[in-house]
Amino acid sequence: MTAKVIDGKAFAANVRAQVAAHVAKLKETHNIQPGLAVVLVGEDPASQVYVRNKHASTIEVGMASFEHRLPVDTSEADLLALVKSLNADPKVHGILVQLPLPAHLNSELIINTIDPAKDVDGFHISNVGLLGTGQKSMVPCTPLGCLMMLRDHHGKLAGLNAVVVGRSNIVGKPMAQLLLGDSCTVTIAHSRTKDLAAVCRGADILVAAVGRPEMLTGDYVKPGATVIDVGINRIERDGKAKLVGDVHYESAAAVAGAITPVPGGVGPMTIACLLANALTACCRANGLPEPEGLTA
Ligand code: NDP
């Protein structure tokens, strides 16, 4: 079998276009412009690239973008004061503090100071609790993107066996909660899981969020399964820098029914879902109906 390739780039472009259409309608009918604030502390090169991309994508869909770049030695008090001022700013509907923060800053405290209704990353403890109890919340962007692609590919997910490899707070756990919310039978695997390959071979849906280049080979895949590769790993091969996932693409694609590539799979969906979350936050803040198909 040769797997269908799930084109995350095209899917993300479609999500962004839907967001842009909603934003235009909000302006036209209610004179409201959703606003997204991104806070970057320090000069981590990867974070700078992400923040630049987020800014450009926000403008592209017609939202207001508020960028706050702070020096690496910013005090916790100053950062907390900025977050509180963004919480109080009615033009700002979404707030994202780019992680990782410099070591002297308490990330948990900063994230939990964001107004949960503006927490477009879905990392605030209230949103974690709401998602865990099946209530309306802001959902972390990467798992939300995976869920959208899975719903699109399968239609209903109820009753399917899903295995999520990885139990991080930003990917693995929320991914598992979302799949459970769609009535999958969910297994969460991690570094202590025994006979991981056998566990994975039970999956109709296999989500890899491990952070280990090409670890899950075709031997981990049930014939016909859908494989979602969240991994982003920079490796060197034949003297060249290369981006690979947590799944060994060639061997997995030979067994799977559908698969997301790296790059061009889950990655582009993350920023698209950030924009979708900012739009959702804006609609909720104004008591307007949420955009259909762009939330969990
Ligand atoms: P973490 O390092 O926080 O978590 C990795 C998880 O994988 C842990 O739960 C760990 O288990 C598990 N794990 C590690 N080694 C093994 C192993 N040998 N067998 C089974 N499980 C193992 O990573 P993240 O969740 O933050 O990210 C995962 C991947 O997704 C990374 O490649 C990251 O770059 C990528 N990513 C991509 C995004 C995107 O936009 N596409 C966004 C965020 C992340 P244990 O808990 O037992 O240690």
PDB file of N, CA, C and O in Angstrom, residues 165 196-197 200 206-210 212-221 227-229 245-249 251-252:
ATOM      1  N   VAL A 165       2.080   8.788  20.819  1.00  0.00           N
ATOM      2  CA  VAL A 165       3.389   8.509  21.415  1.00  0.00           C
ATOM      3  C   VAL A 165       3.979   9.845  21.861  1.00  0.00           C
ATOM      4  O   VAL A 165       4.292  10.705  21.034  1.00  0.00           O
ATOM      5  N   LEU A 196       6.739  -0.950  22.451  1.00  0.00           N
ATOM      6  CA  LEU A 196       6.084   0.200  21.812  1.00  0.00           C
ATOM      7  C   LEU A 196       5.578  -0.145  20.410  1.00  0.00           C
ATOM      8  O   LEU A 196       4.483   0.265  20.016  1.00  0.00           O
ATOM      9  N   ALA A 197       6.383  -0.922  19.662  1.00  0.00           N
ATOM     10  CA  ALA A 197       5.979  -1.244  18.282  1.00  0.00           C
ATOM     11  C   ALA A 197       4.637  -1.980  18.273  1.00  0.00           C
ATOM     12  O   ALA A 197       3.758  -1.671  17.468  1.00  0.00           O
ATOM     13  N   CYS A 200       1.842   0.412  19.067  1.00  0.00           N
ATOM     14  CA  CYS A 200       1.549   1.278  17.914  1.00  0.00           C
ATOM     15  C   CYS A 200       0.831   0.517  16.806  1.00  0.00           C
ATOM     16  O   CYS A 200      -0.020   1.096  16.120  1.00  0.00           O
ATOM     17  N   LEU A 206      -2.202   6.872  14.487  1.00  0.00           N
ATOM     18  CA  LEU A 206      -0.935   6.890  15.230  1.00  0.00           C
ATOM     19  C   LEU A 206      -0.370   8.306  15.191  1.00  0.00           C
ATOM     20  O   LEU A 206      -0.095   8.837  14.117  1.00  0.00           O
ATOM     21  N   VAL A 207      -0.247   8.928  16.370  1.00  0.00           N
ATOM     22  CA  VAL A 207       0.302  10.290  16.438  1.00  0.00           C
ATOM     23  C   VAL A 207       1.680  10.205  17.085  1.00  0.00           C
ATOM     24  O   VAL A 207       1.817   9.707  18.209  1.00  0.00           O
ATOM     25  N   ALA A 208       2.693  10.679  16.373  1.00  0.00           N
ATOM     26  CA  ALA A 208       4.064  10.616  16.886  1.00  0.00           C
ATOM     27  C   ALA A 208       4.495  11.996  17.357  1.00  0.00           C
ATOM     28  O   ALA A 208       4.575  12.934  16.566  1.00  0.00           O
ATOM     29  N   ALA A 209       4.736  12.139  18.661  1.00  0.00           N
ATOM     30  CA  ALA A 209       5.223  13.408  19.223  1.00  0.00           C
ATOM     31  C   ALA A 209       6.316  13.077  20.236  1.00  0.00           C
ATOM     32  O   ALA A 209       6.142  13.208  21.439  1.00  0.00           O
ATOM     33  N   VAL A 210       7.424  12.616  19.702  1.00  0.00           N
ATOM     34  CA  VAL A 210       8.476  12.001  20.511  1.00  0.00           C
ATOM     35  C   VAL A 210       9.733  12.871  20.583  1.00  0.00           C
ATOM     36  O   VAL A 210      10.431  12.907  21.595  1.00  0.00           O
ATOM     37  N   ARG A 212      12.297  12.304  18.482  1.00  0.00           N
ATOM     38  CA  ARG A 212      13.434  11.436  18.099  1.00  0.00           C
ATOM     39  C   ARG A 212      13.355  11.167  16.599  1.00  0.00           C
ATOM     40  O   ARG A 212      12.383  10.569  16.128  1.00  0.00           O
ATOM     41  N   PRO A 213      14.390  11.611  15.860  1.00  0.00           N
ATOM     42  CA  PRO A 213      14.324  11.529  14.402  1.00  0.00           C
ATOM     43  C   PRO A 213      14.025  10.124  13.882  1.00  0.00           C
ATOM     44  O   PRO A 213      14.726   9.171  14.224  1.00  0.00           O
ATOM     45  N   GLU A 214      12.958  10.023  13.118  1.00  0.00           N
ATOM     46  CA  GLU A 214      12.616   8.815  12.350  1.00  0.00           C
ATOM     47  C   GLU A 214      12.517   7.550  13.193  1.00  0.00           C
ATOM     48  O   GLU A 214      12.799   6.459  12.729  1.00  0.00           O
ATOM     49  N   MET A 215      12.114   7.716  14.456  1.00  0.00           N
ATOM     50  CA  MET A 215      12.099   6.563  15.362  1.00  0.00           C
ATOM     51  C   MET A 215      11.035   5.532  14.999  1.00  0.00           C
ATOM     52  O   MET A 215      11.250   4.332  15.073  1.00  0.00           O
ATOM     53  N   LEU A 216       9.842   6.011  14.598  1.00  0.00           N
ATOM     54  CA  LEU A 216       8.752   5.070  14.319  1.00  0.00           C
ATOM     55  C   LEU A 216       8.807   4.641  12.848  1.00  0.00           C
ATOM     56  O   LEU A 216       8.456   5.397  11.952  1.00  0.00           O
ATOM     57  N   THR A 217       9.270   3.433  12.641  1.00  0.00           N
ATOM     58  CA  THR A 217       9.408   2.915  11.276  1.00  0.00           C
ATOM     59  C   THR A 217       8.110   2.214  10.855  1.00  0.00           C
ATOM     60  O   THR A 217       7.159   2.131  11.638  1.00  0.00           O
ATOM     61  N   GLY A 218       8.104   1.663   9.671  1.00  0.00           N
ATOM     62  CA  GLY A 218       6.943   0.927   9.168  1.00  0.00           C
ATOM     63  C   GLY A 218       6.536  -0.221  10.085  1.00  0.00           C
ATOM     64  O   GLY A 218       5.357  -0.598  10.115  1.00  0.00           O
ATOM     65  N   ASP A 219       7.485  -0.760  10.852  1.00  0.00           N
ATOM     66  CA  ASP A 219       7.162  -1.863  11.774  1.00  0.00           C
ATOM     67  C   ASP A 219       6.209  -1.437  12.881  1.00  0.00           C
ATOM     68  O   ASP A 219       5.635  -2.274  13.574  1.00  0.00           O
ATOM     69  N   TYR A 220       6.064  -0.117  13.091  1.00  0.00           N
ATOM     70  CA  TYR A 220       5.201   0.399  14.153  1.00  0.00           C
ATOM     71  C   TYR A 220       3.792   0.695  13.615  1.00  0.00           C
ATOM     72  O   TYR A 220       2.937   1.179  14.371  1.00  0.00           O
ATOM     73  N   VAL A 221       3.594   0.487  12.330  1.00  0.00           N
ATOM     74  CA  VAL A 221       2.358   0.966  11.699  1.00  0.00           C
ATOM     75  C   VAL A 221       1.464  -0.207  11.285  1.00  0.00           C
ATOM     76  O   VAL A 221       1.913  -1.145  10.620  1.00  0.00           O
ATOM     77  N   VAL A 227      -1.207   8.063   9.940  1.00  0.00           N
ATOM     78  CA  VAL A 227      -0.032   8.436  10.738  1.00  0.00           C
ATOM     79  C   VAL A 227       0.135   9.953  10.721  1.00  0.00           C
ATOM     80  O   VAL A 227       0.236  10.568   9.659  1.00  0.00           O
ATOM     81  N   ILE A 228       0.112  10.539  11.906  1.00  0.00           N
ATOM     82  CA  ILE A 228       0.306  11.988  12.049  1.00  0.00           C
ATOM     83  C   ILE A 228       1.672  12.196  12.712  1.00  0.00           C
ATOM     84  O   ILE A 228       1.870  11.804  13.868  1.00  0.00           O
ATOM     85  N   ASP A 229       2.566  12.815  11.991  1.00  0.00           N
ATOM     86  CA  ASP A 229       3.941  12.995  12.478  1.00  0.00           C
ATOM     87  C   ASP A 229       4.132  14.436  12.956  1.00  0.00           C
ATOM     88  O   ASP A 229       4.249  15.360  12.156  1.00  0.00           O
ATOM     89  N   GLY A 245      10.866  14.045  10.548  1.00  0.00           N
ATOM     90  CA  GLY A 245       9.890  13.875  11.618  1.00  0.00           C
ATOM     91  C   GLY A 245      10.319  12.812  12.612  1.00  0.00           C
ATOM     92  O   GLY A 245      11.473  12.366  12.629  1.00  0.00           O
ATOM     93  N   ASP A 246       9.368  12.396  13.448  1.00  0.00           N
ATOM     94  CA  ASP A 246       9.611  11.311  14.392  1.00  0.00           C
ATOM     95  C   ASP A 246       9.294   9.961  13.744  1.00  0.00           C
ATOM     96  O   ASP A 246       9.518   8.913  14.331  1.00  0.00           O
ATOM     97  N   VAL A 247       8.734  10.023  12.537  1.00  0.00           N
ATOM     98  CA  VAL A 247       8.363   8.818  11.794  1.00  0.00           C
ATOM     99  C   VAL A 247       9.349   8.630  10.645  1.00  0.00           C
ATOM    100  O   VAL A 247       9.756   9.610  10.007  1.00  0.00           O
ATOM    101  N   HIS A 248       9.739   7.381  10.412  1.00  0.00           N
ATOM    102  CA  HIS A 248      10.567   7.089   9.239  1.00  0.00           C
ATOM    103  C   HIS A 248       9.627   7.048   8.034  1.00  0.00           C
ATOM    104  O   HIS A 248       8.881   6.065   7.836  1.00  0.00           O
ATOM    105  N   TYR A 249       9.644   8.141   7.273  1.00  0.00           N
ATOM    106  CA  TYR A 249       8.584   8.388   6.298  1.00  0.00           C
ATOM    107  C   TYR A 249       8.445   7.257   5.270  1.00  0.00           C
ATOM    108  O   TYR A 249       7.346   6.724   5.063  1.00  0.00           O
ATOM    109  N   SER A 251       9.398   4.043   5.074  1.00  0.00           N
ATOM    110  CA  SER A 251       8.901   2.725   5.501  1.00  0.00           C
ATOM    111  C   SER A 251       7.468   2.827   6.045  1.00  0.00           C
ATOM    112  O   SER A 251       6.654   1.921   5.809  1.00  0.00           O
ATOM    113  N   ALA A 252       7.148   3.921   6.734  1.00  0.00           N
ATOM    114  CA  ALA A 252       5.785   4.066   7.277  1.00  0.00           C
ATOM    115  C   ALA A 252       4.766   4.280   6.156  1.00  0.00           C
ATOM    116  O   ALA A 252       3.668   3.714   6.178  1.00  0.00           O
TER     117      ALA A 252
END
